[in-house]
């Protein structure tokens, strides 16, 4: 029996692949299946074309395969895929601890009691449950609202941060930060951006869209020709309207915020800035809190693995994390292929176990 921890795209994709191979599994999800996508604000879109993100290839032709649909469309896709799962699904069941059973298997501890023993455990717990604070962390006396982008489930919440002409300051410089700038500007809420280093923008416009479309076909081919291709994988801020907001000075660019005191931001260059609120668009930590501390990590901050399996914990596997297999592994477009690869390994080990 396999235990899958996490019911997001990675967990669902792996369940589908294990079903195809006739491998039994139990899936544990602390909330509901696809919980992260249920909490994404309307207006957020997937980052790459539809055909790259679907969990089954045949779903790619359901609508324009080149479109980048909004979150609610992708959620409907996940719900459809989850409805096909044949394993045991334990939703609302948070795994609190993972420990070896002494016989080469693993036990899971939940609020409902112990579960096990499992010959393999797959950590498909993703990133979005563990928001990353600003680095360096901002000391605050609580005099200004400060929240993480993960706390925003409806962009209407931004109205509650409005305070006259004082800016809402977004901390970060990647995709989420850019989306927040656009949403604040659409509501005529004064905005500023706090960053540690220079901004980069993703190409924007018709020609850029054609090049991007071609890129994803090339990336798919490259992934097949060059297995285990690992490299930095963080996308930069969208260009176009976002770049114009910053370039025109409508969105002021501030240095690092070191502290919040008496309703003002203390900046790294010694200045002070009055503000209405601070939103952290600072990303997420990998959701690997069940693993022991002190494991040796690779260049991408993930415990070292061999073919998805942790080197230090035989039988425990990772899925959906940065560069676990290649540079696409943390993204929707990499999960489908990685789930099939991992399912092959798990099915092979199950067959080996039956023949012994």
mmCIF file of C-alpha atoms in Angstrom:
data_model
loop_
_atom_site.group_PDB
_atom_site.id
_atom_site.type_symbol
_atom_site.label_atom_id
_atom_site.label_comp_id
_atom_site.label_asym_id
_atom_site.label_seq_id
_atom_site.Cartn_x
_atom_site.Cartn_y
_atom_site.Cartn_z
ATOM 1 C CA UNK A 1 0.000 0.000 0.000
ATOM 2 C CA UNK A 2 1.174 3.513 -0.875
ATOM 3 C CA UNK A 3 0.373 6.612 1.195
ATOM 4 C CA UNK A 4 0.025 9.916 -0.663
ATOM 5 C CA UNK A 5 0.120 12.994 1.556
ATOM 6 C CA UNK A 6 -1.511 15.957 -0.186
ATOM 7 C CA UNK A 7 -4.595 16.223 -2.386
ATOM 8 C CA UNK A 8 -3.530 18.965 -4.784
ATOM 9 C CA UNK A 9 -2.552 18.511 -8.444
ATOM 10 C CA UNK A 10 0.473 16.348 -7.571
ATOM 11 C CA UNK A 11 -1.455 13.998 -5.302
ATOM 12 C CA UNK A 12 -4.355 13.699 -7.750
ATOM 13 C CA UNK A 13 -2.008 13.122 -10.706
ATOM 14 C CA UNK A 14 -0.147 10.375 -8.856
ATOM 15 C CA UNK A 15 -3.406 8.716 -7.839
ATOM 16 C CA UNK A 16 -4.526 8.623 -11.485
ATOM 17 C CA UNK A 17 -1.214 7.064 -12.534
ATOM 18 C CA UNK A 18 -1.268 4.467 -9.746
ATOM 19 C CA UNK A 19 -4.832 3.543 -10.736
ATOM 20 C CA UNK A 20 -3.621 2.900 -14.296
ATOM 21 C CA UNK A 21 -1.002 0.497 -12.942
ATOM 22 C CA UNK A 22 -3.262 -1.239 -10.441
ATOM 23 C CA UNK A 23 -1.295 -0.073 -7.391
ATOM 24 C CA UNK A 24 -3.321 0.437 -4.189
ATOM 25 C CA UNK A 25 -2.999 3.715 -2.291
ATOM 26 C CA UNK A 26 -4.538 5.921 0.363
ATOM 27 C CA UNK A 27 -4.532 9.677 -0.143
ATOM 28 C CA UNK A 28 -4.479 11.961 2.911
ATOM 29 C CA UNK A 29 -5.579 15.590 2.544
ATOM 30 C CA UNK A 30 -5.790 17.976 5.510
ATOM 31 C CA UNK A 31 -8.635 20.010 3.964
ATOM 32 C CA UNK A 32 -10.434 19.184 0.718
ATOM 33 C CA UNK A 33 -9.050 17.989 -2.587
ATOM 34 C CA UNK A 34 -7.557 20.884 -4.589
ATOM 35 C CA UNK A 35 -7.863 23.117 -1.506
ATOM 36 C CA UNK A 36 -5.229 25.602 -2.696
ATOM 37 C CA UNK A 37 -7.014 26.160 -6.003
ATOM 38 C CA UNK A 38 -10.285 26.741 -4.160
ATOM 39 C CA UNK A 39 -8.619 29.606 -2.273
ATOM 40 C CA UNK A 40 -7.033 31.311 -5.303
ATOM 41 C CA UNK A 41 -8.621 34.708 -6.071
ATOM 42 C CA UNK A 42 -10.700 34.958 -9.216
ATOM 43 C CA UNK A 43 -8.588 36.584 -11.918
ATOM 44 C CA UNK A 44 -5.458 34.535 -11.314
ATOM 45 C CA UNK A 45 -4.512 32.499 -14.386
ATOM 46 C CA UNK A 46 -2.244 29.502 -14.864
ATOM 47 C CA UNK A 47 1.226 30.473 -16.072
ATOM 48 C CA UNK A 48 1.503 28.257 -19.141
ATOM 49 C CA UNK A 49 -0.866 27.014 -21.879
ATOM 50 C CA UNK A 50 -3.726 24.659 -21.040
ATOM 51 C CA UNK A 51 -2.191 21.668 -22.847
ATOM 52 C CA UNK A 52 0.865 21.788 -20.604
ATOM 53 C CA UNK A 53 -1.147 21.813 -17.349
ATOM 54 C CA UNK A 54 -3.837 19.160 -17.725
ATOM 55 C CA UNK A 55 -3.304 15.993 -15.724
ATOM 56 C CA UNK A 56 -4.311 13.756 -18.636
ATOM 57 C CA UNK A 57 -3.225 14.423 -22.218
ATOM 58 C CA UNK A 58 -6.683 13.757 -23.647
ATOM 59 C CA UNK A 59 -8.045 16.679 -21.626
ATOM 60 C CA UNK A 60 -5.834 19.087 -23.593
ATOM 61 C CA UNK A 61 -8.401 19.460 -26.389
ATOM 62 C CA UNK A 62 -11.235 20.446 -24.051
ATOM 63 C CA UNK A 63 -11.252 24.071 -25.172
ATOM 64 C CA UNK A 64 -8.436 26.043 -26.741
ATOM 65 C CA UNK A 65 -5.242 24.125 -25.823
ATOM 66 C CA UNK A 66 -3.175 27.331 -26.059
ATOM 67 C CA UNK A 67 -5.224 29.385 -23.615
ATOM 68 C CA UNK A 68 -4.182 30.245 -20.058
ATOM 69 C CA UNK A 69 -7.417 29.742 -18.160
ATOM 70 C CA UNK A 70 -8.388 31.348 -14.864
ATOM 71 C CA UNK A 71 -8.104 29.468 -11.600
ATOM 72 C CA UNK A 72 -11.767 28.449 -11.503
ATOM 73 C CA UNK A 73 -11.433 26.613 -14.834
ATOM 74 C CA UNK A 74 -8.392 24.725 -13.647
ATOM 75 C CA UNK A 75 -10.173 23.912 -10.374
ATOM 76 C CA UNK A 76 -13.023 22.354 -12.365
ATOM 77 C CA UNK A 77 -10.438 20.241 -14.197
ATOM 78 C CA UNK A 78 -8.925 19.067 -10.895
ATOM 79 C CA UNK A 79 -12.359 18.191 -9.541
ATOM 80 C CA UNK A 80 -13.105 16.173 -12.668
ATOM 81 C CA UNK A 81 -9.808 14.297 -12.372
ATOM 82 C CA UNK A 82 -10.290 13.696 -8.631
ATOM 83 C CA UNK A 83 -13.696 12.189 -9.378
ATOM 84 C CA UNK A 84 -11.932 9.389 -11.274
ATOM 85 C CA UNK A 85 -9.685 8.308 -8.390
ATOM 86 C CA UNK A 86 -10.189 4.732 -7.207
ATOM 87 C CA UNK A 87 -7.960 4.747 -4.147
ATOM 88 C CA UNK A 88 -9.037 5.428 -0.568
ATOM 89 C CA UNK A 89 -9.408 9.196 -0.081
ATOM 90 C CA UNK A 90 -9.125 10.588 3.429
ATOM 91 C CA UNK A 91 -10.044 14.265 3.244
ATOM 92 C CA UNK A 92 -10.102 16.453 6.330
ATOM 93 C CA UNK A 93 -7.386 14.172 7.684
ATOM 94 C CA UNK A 94 -4.158 15.991 8.490
ATOM 95 C CA UNK A 95 -1.008 13.926 8.862
ATOM 96 C CA UNK A 96 0.816 15.107 11.967
ATOM 97 C CA UNK A 97 3.819 12.777 12.000
ATOM 98 C CA UNK A 98 5.672 10.288 9.852
ATOM 99 C CA UNK A 99 7.846 7.603 11.406
ATOM 100 C CA UNK A 100 9.556 4.371 10.463
ATOM 101 C CA UNK A 101 7.811 1.190 11.604
ATOM 102 C CA UNK A 102 11.057 -0.758 12.105
ATOM 103 C CA UNK A 103 10.283 -3.188 9.297
ATOM 104 C CA UNK A 104 11.124 -1.042 6.295
ATOM 105 C CA UNK A 105 7.711 0.627 6.181
ATOM 106 C CA UNK A 106 6.224 3.882 7.431
ATOM 107 C CA UNK A 107 3.513 4.837 9.898
ATOM 108 C CA UNK A 108 1.403 7.989 9.655
ATOM 109 C CA UNK A 109 -0.017 9.702 12.714
ATOM 110 C CA UNK A 110 -3.211 11.745 12.335
ATOM 111 C CA UNK A 111 -5.713 13.289 14.729
ATOM 112 C CA UNK A 112 -7.855 10.193 14.152
ATOM 113 C CA UNK A 113 -5.017 7.919 15.206
ATOM 114 C CA UNK A 114 -2.266 5.938 13.553
ATOM 115 C CA UNK A 115 -2.330 4.659 9.991
ATOM 116 C CA UNK A 116 0.072 2.146 8.514
ATOM 117 C CA UNK A 117 2.175 0.455 7.736
ATOM 118 C CA UNK A 118 2.927 1.712 4.202
ATOM 119 C CA UNK A 119 5.761 0.401 2.096
ATOM 120 C CA UNK A 120 6.105 3.846 0.495
ATOM 121 C CA UNK A 121 5.007 7.381 1.326
ATOM 122 C CA UNK A 122 4.805 10.188 -1.225
ATOM 123 C CA UNK A 123 5.054 13.756 0.015
ATOM 124 C CA UNK A 124 2.884 15.740 -2.423
ATOM 125 C CA UNK A 125 2.382 18.590 0.026
ATOM 126 C CA UNK A 126 3.479 21.418 -2.269
ATOM 127 C CA UNK A 127 4.331 24.944 -1.229
ATOM 128 C CA UNK A 128 1.230 26.984 -0.597
ATOM 129 C CA UNK A 129 0.562 25.864 2.968
ATOM 130 C CA UNK A 130 3.807 27.470 4.169
ATOM 131 C CA UNK A 131 4.117 31.145 3.147
ATOM 132 C CA UNK A 132 7.644 32.498 3.177
ATOM 133 C CA UNK A 133 8.253 35.682 5.235
ATOM 134 C CA UNK A 134 10.250 38.579 3.887
ATOM 135 C CA UNK A 135 14.019 38.108 3.932
ATOM 136 C CA UNK A 136 15.293 39.687 6.080
ATOM 137 C CA UNK A 137 12.166 39.325 8.170
ATOM 138 C CA UNK A 138 10.369 42.592 8.900
ATOM 139 C CA UNK A 139 10.226 43.508 12.588
ATOM 140 C CA UNK A 140 6.873 45.102 13.348
ATOM 141 C CA UNK A 141 5.130 46.674 16.294
ATOM 142 C CA UNK A 142 1.759 45.818 14.770
ATOM 143 C CA UNK A 143 0.904 49.422 13.920
ATOM 144 C CA UNK A 144 0.227 48.586 10.248
ATOM 145 C CA UNK A 145 -1.652 45.693 8.687
ATOM 146 C CA UNK A 146 0.810 43.172 7.260
ATOM 147 C CA UNK A 147 -0.413 40.072 5.454
ATOM 148 C CA UNK A 148 0.888 37.513 3.019
ATOM 149 C CA UNK A 149 -0.538 37.094 -0.476
ATOM 150 C CA UNK A 150 -1.638 33.624 0.654
ATOM 151 C CA UNK A 151 -4.179 35.321 2.949
ATOM 152 C CA UNK A 152 -5.964 36.928 -0.007
ATOM 153 C CA UNK A 153 -8.696 34.645 -1.344
ATOM 154 C CA UNK A 154 -10.704 37.462 -2.970
ATOM 155 C CA UNK A 155 -9.135 40.609 -4.380
ATOM 156 C CA UNK A 156 -12.067 42.532 -2.912
ATOM 157 C CA UNK A 157 -10.146 42.211 0.364
ATOM 158 C CA UNK A 158 -7.769 44.883 -0.959
ATOM 159 C CA UNK A 159 -10.451 47.538 -0.433
ATOM 160 C CA UNK A 160 -10.110 46.981 3.289
ATOM 161 C CA UNK A 161 -6.484 48.155 3.110
ATOM 162 C CA UNK A 162 -7.286 51.532 1.567
ATOM 163 C CA UNK A 163 -6.231 54.516 3.683
ATOM 164 C CA UNK A 164 -6.565 57.741 1.746
ATOM 165 C CA UNK A 165 -3.420 58.630 -0.186
ATOM 166 C CA UNK A 166 -1.165 56.302 1.762
ATOM 167 C CA UNK A 167 0.265 53.489 -0.386
ATOM 168 C CA UNK A 168 -0.229 49.785 0.088
ATOM 169 C CA UNK A 169 3.312 48.428 -0.214
ATOM 170 C CA UNK A 170 3.836 45.118 -1.987
ATOM 171 C CA UNK A 171 7.023 43.244 -1.055
ATOM 172 C CA UNK A 172 8.322 41.038 -3.867
ATOM 173 C CA UNK A 173 9.170 41.110 -7.555
ATOM 174 C CA UNK A 174 7.750 38.008 -9.203
ATOM 175 C CA UNK A 175 4.413 37.006 -10.724
ATOM 176 C CA UNK A 176 2.260 37.394 -7.608
ATOM 177 C CA UNK A 177 3.681 40.824 -6.821
ATOM 178 C CA UNK A 178 2.887 41.980 -10.354
ATOM 179 C CA UNK A 179 -0.678 40.678 -10.136
ATOM 180 C CA UNK A 180 -1.192 42.567 -6.880
ATOM 181 C CA UNK A 181 0.081 45.793 -8.448
ATOM 182 C CA UNK A 182 -2.497 45.456 -11.219
ATOM 183 C CA UNK A 183 -5.347 44.662 -8.831
ATOM 184 C CA UNK A 184 -4.510 47.597 -6.548
ATOM 185 C CA UNK A 185 -4.224 49.957 -9.502
ATOM 186 C CA UNK A 186 -7.588 48.770 -10.875
ATOM 187 C CA UNK A 187 -9.119 49.903 -7.586
ATOM 188 C CA UNK A 188 -7.262 53.236 -7.610
ATOM 189 C CA UNK A 189 -5.472 52.304 -4.384
ATOM 190 C CA UNK A 190 -2.060 54.031 -4.130
ATOM 191 C CA UNK A 191 0.684 51.430 -4.393
ATOM 192 C CA UNK A 192 4.427 51.052 -3.896
ATOM 193 C CA UNK A 193 6.798 48.133 -4.398
ATOM 194 C CA UNK A 194 9.606 47.067 -2.045
ATOM 195 C CA UNK A 195 12.381 44.947 -3.590
ATOM 196 C CA UNK A 196 15.899 43.788 -2.750
ATOM 197 C CA UNK A 197 17.308 43.961 -6.282
ATOM 198 C CA UNK A 198 16.445 45.087 -9.791
ATOM 199 C CA UNK A 199 13.244 44.101 -11.553
ATOM 200 C CA UNK A 200 12.997 41.793 -14.539
ATOM 201 C CA UNK A 201 9.929 41.492 -16.729
ATOM 202 C CA UNK A 202 8.546 38.723 -18.860
ATOM 203 C CA UNK A 203 8.217 39.670 -22.522
ATOM 204 C CA UNK A 204 4.764 40.962 -23.387
ATOM 205 C CA UNK A 205 2.779 41.414 -26.589
ATOM 206 C CA UNK A 206 1.786 39.438 -29.675
ATOM 207 C CA UNK A 207 5.290 38.482 -30.793
ATOM 208 C CA UNK A 208 6.197 37.494 -27.236
ATOM 209 C CA UNK A 209 3.088 35.308 -27.000
ATOM 210 C CA UNK A 210 4.055 33.463 -30.204
ATOM 211 C CA UNK A 211 7.589 32.942 -28.913
ATOM 212 C CA UNK A 212 6.251 31.725 -25.582
ATOM 213 C CA UNK A 213 3.916 29.268 -27.289
ATOM 214 C CA UNK A 214 6.836 27.877 -29.288
ATOM 215 C CA UNK A 215 8.946 27.714 -26.133
ATOM 216 C CA UNK A 216 6.612 25.306 -24.357
ATOM 217 C CA UNK A 217 6.660 22.907 -27.300
ATOM 218 C CA UNK A 218 10.458 23.144 -27.308
ATOM 219 C CA UNK A 219 10.576 22.655 -23.534
ATOM 220 C CA UNK A 220 8.496 19.475 -23.833
ATOM 221 C CA UNK A 221 10.820 18.132 -26.535
ATOM 222 C CA UNK A 222 13.903 19.152 -24.564
ATOM 223 C CA UNK A 223 12.594 17.362 -21.470
ATOM 224 C CA UNK A 224 12.339 14.163 -23.474
ATOM 225 C CA UNK A 225 15.766 14.542 -25.065
ATOM 226 C CA UNK A 226 17.636 15.646 -21.926
ATOM 227 C CA UNK A 227 16.343 13.773 -18.851
ATOM 228 C CA UNK A 228 16.936 15.274 -15.406
ATOM 229 C CA UNK A 229 17.653 18.752 -16.798
ATOM 230 C CA UNK A 230 17.851 20.908 -13.698
ATOM 231 C CA UNK A 231 18.153 24.703 -13.612
ATOM 232 C CA UNK A 232 16.725 27.803 -11.891
ATOM 233 C CA UNK A 233 12.981 27.860 -12.472
ATOM 234 C CA UNK A 234 11.411 30.950 -10.926
ATOM 235 C CA UNK A 235 9.337 33.074 -13.351
ATOM 236 C CA UNK A 236 9.793 36.844 -13.417
ATOM 237 C CA UNK A 237 7.080 39.485 -13.219
ATOM 238 C CA UNK A 238 4.724 39.859 -16.176
ATOM 239 C CA UNK A 239 5.548 42.809 -18.420
ATOM 240 C CA UNK A 240 3.080 45.053 -20.222
ATOM 241 C CA UNK A 241 0.783 46.954 -17.860
ATOM 242 C CA UNK A 242 2.884 46.088 -14.796
ATOM 243 C CA UNK A 243 6.048 47.407 -16.400
ATOM 244 C CA UNK A 244 4.277 50.609 -17.407
ATOM 245 C CA UNK A 245 3.042 51.205 -13.849
ATOM 246 C CA UNK A 246 6.565 50.976 -12.474
ATOM 247 C CA UNK A 247 8.274 52.745 -15.370
ATOM 248 C CA UNK A 248 5.909 55.708 -15.190
ATOM 249 C CA UNK A 249 6.537 56.185 -11.486
ATOM 250 C CA UNK A 250 2.877 55.556 -10.635
ATOM 251 C CA UNK A 251 4.134 52.677 -8.503
ATOM 252 C CA UNK A 252 7.073 53.902 -6.452
ATOM 253 C CA UNK A 253 9.961 51.476 -5.942
ATOM 254 C CA UNK A 254 11.300 51.298 -2.401
ATOM 255 C CA UNK A 255 14.286 49.468 -0.906
ATOM 256 C CA UNK A 256 14.008 46.687 1.653
ATOM 257 C CA UNK A 257 11.729 47.296 4.640
ATOM 258 C CA UNK A 258 13.624 46.598 7.837
ATOM 259 C CA UNK A 259 10.884 47.362 10.357
ATOM 260 C CA UNK A 260 7.438 48.819 10.932
ATOM 261 C CA UNK A 261 7.167 51.301 13.787
ATOM 262 C CA UNK A 262 4.472 53.790 14.744
ATOM 263 C CA UNK A 263 2.653 53.352 11.452
ATOM 264 C CA UNK A 264 5.721 53.972 9.297
ATOM 265 C CA UNK A 265 8.068 51.790 7.315
ATOM 266 C CA UNK A 266 11.750 51.931 8.196
ATOM 267 C CA UNK A 267 13.722 51.406 4.987
ATOM 268 C CA UNK A 268 17.203 49.970 4.475
ATOM 269 C CA UNK A 269 18.500 53.310 3.175
ATOM 270 C CA UNK A 270 17.529 55.063 6.418
ATOM 271 C CA UNK A 271 14.363 56.697 5.118
ATOM 272 C CA UNK A 272 10.917 56.352 6.623
ATOM 273 C CA UNK A 273 7.741 55.890 4.584
ATOM 274 C CA UNK A 274 4.153 56.314 5.692
ATOM 275 C CA UNK A 275 1.988 53.460 4.403
ATOM 276 C CA UNK A 276 -1.500 51.983 4.631
ATOM 277 C CA UNK A 277 -0.461 48.321 4.755
ATOM 278 C CA UNK A 278 2.146 45.813 3.630
ATOM 279 C CA UNK A 279 1.430 42.744 1.488
ATOM 280 C CA UNK A 280 4.137 40.093 1.320
ATOM 281 C CA UNK A 281 4.407 38.501 -2.128
ATOM 282 C CA UNK A 282 7.510 36.663 -0.978
ATOM 283 C CA UNK A 283 6.701 33.137 -2.100
ATOM 284 C CA UNK A 284 6.477 29.909 -0.141
ATOM 285 C CA UNK A 285 8.590 27.296 1.589
ATOM 286 C CA UNK A 286 8.289 23.671 0.495
ATOM 287 C CA UNK A 287 5.709 21.917 2.667
ATOM 288 C CA UNK A 288 8.052 19.343 4.158
ATOM 289 C CA UNK A 289 7.462 19.921 7.841
ATOM 290 C CA UNK A 290 6.837 16.203 8.421
ATOM 291 C CA UNK A 291 10.459 15.433 7.605
ATOM 292 C CA UNK A 292 13.132 15.572 10.307
ATOM 293 C CA UNK A 293 15.329 18.647 10.459
ATOM 294 C CA UNK A 294 18.948 18.370 9.438
ATOM 295 C CA UNK A 295 18.473 16.416 6.213
ATOM 296 C CA UNK A 296 21.088 17.282 3.613
ATOM 297 C CA UNK A 297 19.541 19.483 0.931
ATOM 298 C CA UNK A 298 20.484 20.148 -2.683
ATOM 299 C CA UNK A 299 21.065 23.444 -4.500
ATOM 300 C CA UNK A 300 17.289 23.979 -4.731
ATOM 301 C CA UNK A 301 16.591 23.616 -1.009
ATOM 302 C CA UNK A 302 15.049 20.140 -1.292
ATOM 303 C CA UNK A 303 16.315 17.092 0.650
ATOM 304 C CA UNK A 304 18.554 15.058 -1.635
ATOM 305 C CA UNK A 305 16.750 12.390 -3.588
ATOM 306 C CA UNK A 306 17.464 9.608 -6.047
ATOM 307 C CA UNK A 307 14.637 9.042 -8.540
ATOM 308 C CA UNK A 308 12.204 10.939 -6.264
ATOM 309 C CA UNK A 309 13.106 8.856 -3.194
ATOM 310 C CA UNK A 310 14.867 10.600 -0.320
ATOM 311 C CA UNK A 311 18.401 9.318 0.068
ATOM 312 C CA UNK A 312 18.184 9.574 3.847
ATOM 313 C CA UNK A 313 14.703 8.002 4.146
ATOM 314 C CA UNK A 314 14.217 4.969 1.860
ATOM 315 C CA UNK A 315 10.557 4.573 0.976
ATOM 316 C CA UNK A 316 9.747 8.293 1.299
ATOM 317 C CA UNK A 317 9.353 10.116 -2.012
ATOM 318 C CA UNK A 318 8.878 13.713 -3.145
ATOM 319 C CA UNK A 319 6.528 14.904 -5.893
ATOM 320 C CA UNK A 320 5.789 18.453 -7.009
ATOM 321 C CA UNK A 321 8.898 20.137 -5.591
ATOM 322 C CA UNK A 322 11.589 22.248 -7.229
ATOM 323 C CA UNK A 323 13.926 20.265 -9.501
ATOM 324 C CA UNK A 324 13.030 16.905 -7.959
ATOM 325 C CA UNK A 325 13.359 15.444 -11.463
ATOM 326 C CA UNK A 326 13.932 18.466 -13.711
ATOM 327 C CA UNK A 327 13.362 22.222 -13.843
ATOM 328 C CA UNK A 328 9.605 21.773 -14.417
ATOM 329 C CA UNK A 329 8.977 19.607 -11.348
ATOM 330 C CA UNK A 330 7.446 22.280 -9.114
ATOM 331 C CA UNK A 331 4.997 23.462 -11.791
ATOM 332 C CA UNK A 332 1.761 22.056 -13.118
ATOM 333 C CA UNK A 333 3.395 21.367 -16.468
ATOM 334 C CA UNK A 334 5.966 19.098 -14.815
ATOM 335 C CA UNK A 335 3.712 17.250 -12.407
ATOM 336 C CA UNK A 336 1.958 15.140 -15.046
ATOM 337 C CA UNK A 337 5.189 13.621 -16.345
ATOM 338 C CA UNK A 338 6.744 13.283 -12.889
ATOM 339 C CA UNK A 339 3.658 11.481 -11.548
ATOM 340 C CA UNK A 340 3.945 8.904 -14.337
ATOM 341 C CA UNK A 341 7.665 8.421 -13.679
ATOM 342 C CA UNK A 342 7.162 7.967 -9.962
ATOM 343 C CA UNK A 343 4.187 5.646 -10.467
ATOM 344 C CA UNK A 344 6.371 3.453 -12.683
ATOM 345 C CA UNK A 345 8.949 3.183 -9.909
ATOM 346 C CA UNK A 346 6.347 2.431 -7.250
ATOM 347 C CA UNK A 347 4.661 -0.186 -9.431
ATOM 348 C CA UNK A 348 8.034 -1.796 -10.161
ATOM 349 C CA UNK A 349 8.906 -1.971 -6.481
ATOM 350 C CA UNK A 350 5.468 -3.443 -5.747
ATOM 351 C CA UNK A 351 6.091 -6.137 -8.333
ATOM 352 C CA UNK A 352 9.507 -6.876 -6.870
ATOM 353 C CA UNK A 353 7.971 -7.193 -3.404
ATOM 354 C CA UNK A 354 5.347 -9.684 -4.671
ATOM 355 C CA UNK A 355 7.969 -11.900 -6.325
ATOM 356 C CA UNK A 356 10.184 -12.181 -3.273
#
